[in-house]
Amino acid sequence: MNTHLKTVKLTLKGKNPVTMDHLSVRGNNIRYYILPDSLNLETLLVEETPRVKPKKPTAGRDVGRGRGRGRGRGRGRGR
């Protein structure tokens, strides 16, 4: 989950802290979040129902035929 932060103090190892207006962090670089105890999570968290994608019309298509045989069925016969 990518995260976008405002008014951030960035501290790198062995360097002085740097204040930034905006910072975006890619999700795979985030290990955990530390939130203050004074933060009221019940008012901030919103429960959303999953969105349902609309069905695409299947007119003019063969239904249930699959998408081909696929690839990668073993190492072959060595020919």
mmCIF file of N, CA and C in Angstrom:
data_model
loop_
_atom_site.group_PDB
_atom_site.id
_atom_site.type_symbol
_atom_site.label_atom_id
_atom_site.label_comp_id
_atom_site.label_asym_id
_atom_site.label_seq_id
_atom_site.Cartn_x
_atom_site.Cartn_y
_atom_site.Cartn_z
ATOM 1 N N MET A 1 0.855 -1.167 0.000
ATOM 2 C CA MET A 1 0.000 0.000 0.000
ATOM 3 C C MET A 1 0.902 1.232 0.000
ATOM 4 N N ASN A 2 0.876 1.986 -1.076
ATOM 5 C CA ASN A 2 1.660 3.209 -1.164
ATOM 6 C C ASN A 2 1.109 4.237 -0.192
ATOM 7 N N THR A 3 1.996 5.077 0.343
ATOM 8 C CA THR A 3 1.602 6.057 1.347
ATOM 9 C C THR A 3 2.110 7.429 0.945
ATOM 10 N N HIS A 4 1.249 8.422 1.069
ATOM 11 C CA HIS A 4 1.595 9.808 0.767
ATOM 12 C C HIS A 4 1.520 10.600 2.063
ATOM 13 N N LEU A 5 2.614 11.270 2.407
ATOM 14 C CA LEU A 5 2.718 11.985 3.677
ATOM 15 C C LEU A 5 2.924 13.473 3.434
ATOM 16 N N LYS A 6 2.414 14.288 4.368
ATOM 17 C CA LYS A 6 2.617 15.736 4.333
ATOM 18 C C LYS A 6 3.384 16.153 5.577
ATOM 19 N N THR A 7 4.201 17.177 5.448
ATOM 20 C CA THR A 7 4.988 17.741 6.540
ATOM 21 C C THR A 7 5.753 16.634 7.270
ATOM 22 N N VAL A 8 6.802 16.156 6.633
ATOM 23 C CA VAL A 8 7.546 14.994 7.104
ATOM 24 C C VAL A 8 8.947 15.406 7.530
ATOM 25 N N LYS A 9 9.423 14.807 8.608
ATOM 26 C CA LYS A 9 10.817 14.966 9.015
ATOM 27 C C LYS A 9 11.524 13.657 8.688
ATOM 28 N N LEU A 10 12.424 13.705 7.705
ATOM 29 C CA LEU A 10 13.135 12.521 7.233
ATOM 30 C C LEU A 10 14.500 12.473 7.903
ATOM 31 N N THR A 11 14.783 11.377 8.596
ATOM 32 C CA THR A 11 16.064 11.207 9.272
ATOM 33 C C THR A 11 16.766 9.993 8.679
ATOM 34 N N LEU A 12 17.867 10.222 7.991
ATOM 35 C CA LEU A 12 18.666 9.138 7.444
ATOM 36 C C LEU A 12 19.793 8.803 8.411
ATOM 37 N N LYS A 13 20.267 7.586 8.349
ATOM 38 C CA LYS A 13 21.303 7.124 9.269
ATOM 39 C C LYS A 13 22.587 7.941 9.067
ATOM 40 N N GLY A 14 23.066 8.563 10.145
ATOM 41 C CA GLY A 14 24.300 9.330 10.093
ATOM 42 C C GLY A 14 24.167 10.707 9.474
ATOM 43 N N LYS A 15 22.947 11.187 9.227
ATOM 44 C CA LYS A 15 22.731 12.502 8.606
ATOM 45 C C LYS A 15 21.809 13.332 9.480
ATOM 46 N N ASN A 16 21.765 14.625 9.199
ATOM 47 C CA ASN A 16 20.861 15.522 9.913
ATOM 48 C C ASN A 16 19.440 15.353 9.394
ATOM 49 N N PRO A 17 18.417 15.544 10.248
ATOM 50 C CA PRO A 17 17.024 15.441 9.792
ATOM 51 C C PRO A 17 16.695 16.512 8.752
ATOM 52 N N VAL A 18 15.888 16.136 7.772
ATOM 53 C CA VAL A 18 15.466 17.036 6.704
ATOM 54 C C VAL A 18 13.948 17.132 6.752
ATOM 55 N N THR A 19 13.412 18.365 6.715
ATOM 56 C CA THR A 19 11.964 18.561 6.704
ATOM 57 C C THR A 19 11.486 18.668 5.257
ATOM 58 N N MET A 20 10.438 17.902 4.927
ATOM 59 C CA MET A 20 9.901 17.886 3.562
ATOM 60 C C MET A 20 8.412 18.203 3.606
ATOM 61 N N ASP A 21 7.929 18.902 2.567
ATOM 62 C CA ASP A 21 6.503 19.221 2.479
ATOM 63 C C ASP A 21 5.684 17.978 2.134
ATOM 64 N N HIS A 22 6.149 17.208 1.147
ATOM 65 C CA HIS A 22 5.435 16.010 0.693
ATOM 66 C C HIS A 22 6.433 14.878 0.515
ATOM 67 N N LEU A 23 5.965 13.656 0.794
ATOM 68 C CA LEU A 23 6.799 12.476 0.610
ATOM 69 C C LEU A 23 5.902 11.300 0.249
ATOM 70 N N SER A 24 6.268 10.571 -0.805
ATOM 71 C CA SER A 24 5.548 9.358 -1.189
ATOM 72 C C SER A 24 6.456 8.162 -0.948
ATOM 73 N N VAL A 25 5.905 7.119 -0.331
ATOM 74 C CA VAL A 25 6.670 5.916 -0.015
ATOM 75 C C VAL A 25 5.993 4.734 -0.689
ATOM 76 N N ARG A 26 6.764 3.972 -1.452
ATOM 77 C CA ARG A 26 6.213 2.790 -2.103
ATOM 78 C C ARG A 26 5.919 1.714 -1.057
ATOM 79 N N GLY A 27 4.843 0.998 -1.262
ATOM 80 C CA GLY A 27 4.341 0.064 -0.261
ATOM 81 C C GLY A 27 5.302 -1.031 0.146
ATOM 82 N N ASN A 28 6.122 -1.538 -0.782
ATOM 83 C CA ASN A 28 7.005 -2.640 -0.410
ATOM 84 C C ASN A 28 8.163 -2.182 0.474
ATOM 85 N N ASN A 29 8.358 -0.868 0.632
ATOM 86 C CA ASN A 29 9.406 -0.350 1.516
ATOM 87 C C ASN A 29 8.908 -0.110 2.935
ATOM 88 N N ILE A 30 7.618 -0.278 3.190
ATOM 89 C CA ILE A 30 7.039 -0.017 4.505
ATOM 90 C C ILE A 30 6.987 -1.322 5.290
ATOM 91 N N ARG A 31 7.583 -1.341 6.472
ATOM 92 C CA ARG A 31 7.530 -2.527 7.327
ATOM 93 C C ARG A 31 6.362 -2.438 8.290
ATOM 94 N N TYR A 32 6.193 -1.281 8.941
ATOM 95 C CA TYR A 32 5.091 -1.114 9.884
ATOM 96 C C TYR A 32 4.842 0.369 10.089
ATOM 97 N N TYR A 33 3.681 0.687 10.656
ATOM 98 C CA TYR A 33 3.297 2.053 10.998
ATOM 99 C C TYR A 33 3.265 2.173 12.513
ATOM 100 N N ILE A 34 3.739 3.289 13.016
ATOM 101 C CA ILE A 34 3.620 3.590 14.438
ATOM 102 C C ILE A 34 2.685 4.785 14.556
ATOM 103 N N LEU A 35 1.518 4.571 15.146
ATOM 104 C CA LEU A 35 0.531 5.636 15.319
ATOM 105 C C LEU A 35 0.495 6.053 16.782
ATOM 106 N N PRO A 36 0.307 7.343 17.055
ATOM 107 C CA PRO A 36 0.244 7.789 18.452
ATOM 108 C C PRO A 36 -1.026 7.286 19.132
ATOM 109 N N ASP A 37 -0.944 7.084 20.458
ATOM 110 C CA ASP A 37 -2.097 6.613 21.225
ATOM 111 C C ASP A 37 -3.205 7.654 21.269
ATOM 112 N N SER A 38 -2.850 8.929 21.119
ATOM 113 C CA SER A 38 -3.851 9.992 21.190
ATOM 114 C C SER A 38 -4.734 10.040 19.945
ATOM 115 N N LEU A 39 -4.401 9.287 18.922
ATOM 116 C CA LEU A 39 -5.170 9.272 17.684
ATOM 117 C C LEU A 39 -6.423 8.422 17.871
ATOM 118 N N ASN A 40 -7.598 9.020 17.622
ATOM 119 C CA ASN A 40 -8.868 8.314 17.784
ATOM 120 C C ASN A 40 -9.183 7.570 16.485
ATOM 121 N N LEU A 41 -8.890 6.278 16.441
ATOM 122 C CA LEU A 41 -9.035 5.504 15.212
ATOM 123 C C LEU A 41 -10.486 5.261 14.826
ATOM 124 N N GLU A 42 -11.396 5.224 15.804
ATOM 125 C CA GLU A 42 -12.799 4.956 15.493
ATOM 126 C C GLU A 42 -13.384 6.043 14.597
ATOM 127 N N THR A 43 -12.943 7.273 14.758
ATOM 128 C CA THR A 43 -13.475 8.357 13.932
ATOM 129 C C THR A 43 -12.773 8.432 12.585
ATOM 130 N N LEU A 44 -11.545 7.901 12.487
ATOM 131 C CA LEU A 44 -10.786 8.003 11.243
ATOM 132 C C LEU A 44 -11.046 6.849 10.286
ATOM 133 N N LEU A 45 -11.270 5.659 10.818
ATOM 134 C CA LEU A 45 -11.457 4.494 9.958
ATOM 135 C C LEU A 45 -12.880 4.453 9.417
ATOM 136 N N VAL A 46 -12.994 4.239 8.120
ATOM 137 C CA VAL A 46 -14.296 4.176 7.460
ATOM 138 C C VAL A 46 -14.428 2.795 6.837
ATOM 139 N N GLU A 47 -15.522 2.130 7.125
ATOM 140 C CA GLU A 47 -15.745 0.805 6.567
ATOM 141 C C GLU A 47 -16.432 0.952 5.221
ATOM 142 N N GLU A 48 -15.780 0.452 4.189
ATOM 143 C CA GLU A 48 -16.332 0.531 2.841
ATOM 144 C C GLU A 48 -16.744 -0.861 2.382
ATOM 145 N N THR A 49 -17.836 -0.917 1.644
ATOM 146 C CA THR A 49 -18.239 -2.186 1.051
ATOM 147 C C THR A 49 -17.417 -2.399 -0.218
ATOM 148 N N PRO A 50 -17.092 -3.644 -0.550
ATOM 149 C CA PRO A 50 -16.317 -3.889 -1.768
ATOM 150 C C PRO A 50 -17.081 -3.438 -3.003
ATOM 151 N N ARG A 51 -16.355 -2.859 -3.939
ATOM 152 C CA ARG A 51 -16.990 -2.401 -5.179
ATOM 153 C C ARG A 51 -17.201 -3.580 -6.115
ATOM 154 N N VAL A 52 -18.359 -3.612 -6.749
ATOM 155 C CA VAL A 52 -18.678 -4.681 -7.677
ATOM 156 C C VAL A 52 -18.420 -4.171 -9.085
ATOM 157 N N LYS A 53 -17.605 -4.924 -9.837
ATOM 158 C CA LYS A 53 -17.301 -4.522 -11.203
ATOM 159 C C LYS A 53 -18.484 -4.885 -12.098
ATOM 160 N N PRO A 54 -18.845 -3.994 -13.008
ATOM 161 C CA PRO A 54 -19.956 -4.314 -13.907
ATOM 162 C C PRO A 54 -19.557 -5.429 -14.877
ATOM 163 N N LYS A 55 -20.525 -6.284 -15.189
ATOM 164 C CA LYS A 55 -20.285 -7.392 -16.108
ATOM 165 C C LYS A 55 -20.166 -6.857 -17.526
ATOM 166 N N LYS A 56 -19.210 -7.404 -18.269
ATOM 167 C CA LYS A 56 -19.047 -7.008 -19.664
ATOM 168 C C LYS A 56 -20.045 -7.795 -20.510
ATOM 169 N N PRO A 57 -20.620 -7.161 -21.497
ATOM 170 C CA PRO A 57 -21.560 -7.898 -22.353
ATOM 171 C C PRO A 57 -20.824 -8.980 -23.141
ATOM 172 N N THR A 58 -21.467 -10.157 -23.260
ATOM 173 C CA THR A 58 -20.836 -11.285 -23.945
ATOM 174 C C THR A 58 -21.456 -11.534 -25.316
ATOM 175 N N ALA A 59 -22.159 -10.554 -25.847
ATOM 176 C CA ALA A 59 -22.790 -10.733 -27.155
ATOM 177 C C ALA A 59 -21.716 -10.918 -28.223
ATOM 178 N N GLY A 60 -21.884 -11.953 -29.078
ATOM 179 C CA GLY A 60 -20.946 -12.193 -30.155
ATOM 180 C C GLY A 60 -19.706 -12.962 -29.729
ATOM 181 N N ARG A 61 -19.649 -13.403 -28.496
ATOM 182 C CA ARG A 61 -18.494 -14.149 -28.001
ATOM 183 C C ARG A 61 -18.894 -15.581 -27.677
ATOM 184 N N ASP A 62 -17.936 -16.482 -27.821
ATOM 185 C CA ASP A 62 -18.161 -17.842 -27.349
ATOM 186 C C ASP A 62 -17.928 -17.856 -25.848
ATOM 187 N N VAL A 63 -18.894 -18.352 -25.121
ATOM 188 C CA VAL A 63 -18.803 -18.337 -23.672
ATOM 189 C C VAL A 63 -18.245 -19.665 -23.186
ATOM 190 N N GLY A 64 -17.313 -19.626 -22.251
ATOM 191 C CA GLY A 64 -16.805 -20.827 -21.621
ATOM 192 C C GLY A 64 -15.764 -21.579 -22.418
ATOM 193 N N ARG A 65 -15.104 -20.961 -23.367
ATOM 194 C CA ARG A 65 -14.117 -21.656 -24.172
ATOM 195 C C ARG A 65 -12.711 -21.543 -23.613
ATOM 196 N N GLY A 66 -12.519 -20.768 -22.606
ATOM 197 C CA GLY A 66 -11.190 -20.646 -22.017
ATOM 198 C C GLY A 66 -10.322 -19.666 -22.782
ATOM 199 N N ARG A 67 -9.048 -19.664 -22.446
ATOM 200 C CA ARG A 67 -8.130 -18.706 -23.064
ATOM 201 C C ARG A 67 -6.915 -19.419 -23.626
ATOM 202 N N GLY A 68 -7.092 -20.535 -24.235
ATOM 203 C CA GLY A 68 -5.963 -21.238 -24.810
ATOM 204 C C GLY A 68 -5.461 -22.330 -23.890
ATOM 205 N N ARG A 69 -4.454 -23.013 -24.358
ATOM 206 C CA ARG A 69 -3.956 -24.171 -23.633
ATOM 207 C C ARG A 69 -3.012 -23.790 -22.511
ATOM 208 N N GLY A 70 -2.338 -22.700 -22.635
ATOM 209 C CA GLY A 70 -1.410 -22.307 -21.590
ATOM 210 C C GLY A 70 0.021 -22.618 -21.975
ATOM 211 N N ARG A 71 0.947 -22.254 -21.124
ATOM 212 C CA ARG A 71 2.369 -22.438 -21.387
ATOM 213 C C ARG A 71 3.018 -23.118 -20.184
ATOM 214 N N GLY A 72 4.248 -23.527 -20.377
ATOM 215 C CA GLY A 72 5.032 -24.032 -19.266
ATOM 216 C C GLY A 72 4.548 -25.356 -18.716
ATOM 217 N N ARG A 73 4.426 -26.362 -19.570
ATOM 218 C CA ARG A 73 3.960 -27.667 -19.098
ATOM 219 C C ARG A 73 5.152 -28.627 -18.970
ATOM 220 N N GLY A 74 6.086 -28.305 -18.140
ATOM 221 C CA GLY A 74 7.228 -29.186 -17.931
ATOM 222 C C GLY A 74 8.415 -28.801 -18.797
ATOM 223 N N ARG A 75 9.411 -29.686 -18.827
ATOM 224 C CA ARG A 75 10.653 -29.369 -19.528
ATOM 225 C C ARG A 75 10.655 -29.862 -20.965
ATOM 226 N N GLY A 76 9.669 -30.563 -21.387
ATOM 227 C CA GLY A 76 9.659 -31.065 -22.750
ATOM 228 C C GLY A 76 10.226 -32.476 -22.831
ATOM 229 N N ARG A 77 10.444 -32.951 -24.063
ATOM 230 C CA ARG A 77 10.891 -34.328 -24.265
ATOM 231 C C ARG A 77 12.367 -34.400 -24.633
ATOM 232 N N GLY A 78 13.066 -33.287 -24.640
ATOM 233 C CA GLY A 78 14.502 -33.299 -24.880
ATOM 234 C C GLY A 78 14.904 -33.467 -26.329
ATOM 235 N N ARG A 79 14.054 -33.120 -27.253
ATOM 236 C CA ARG A 79 14.372 -33.289 -28.677
ATOM 237 C C ARG A 79 15.104 -32.105 -29.216
#
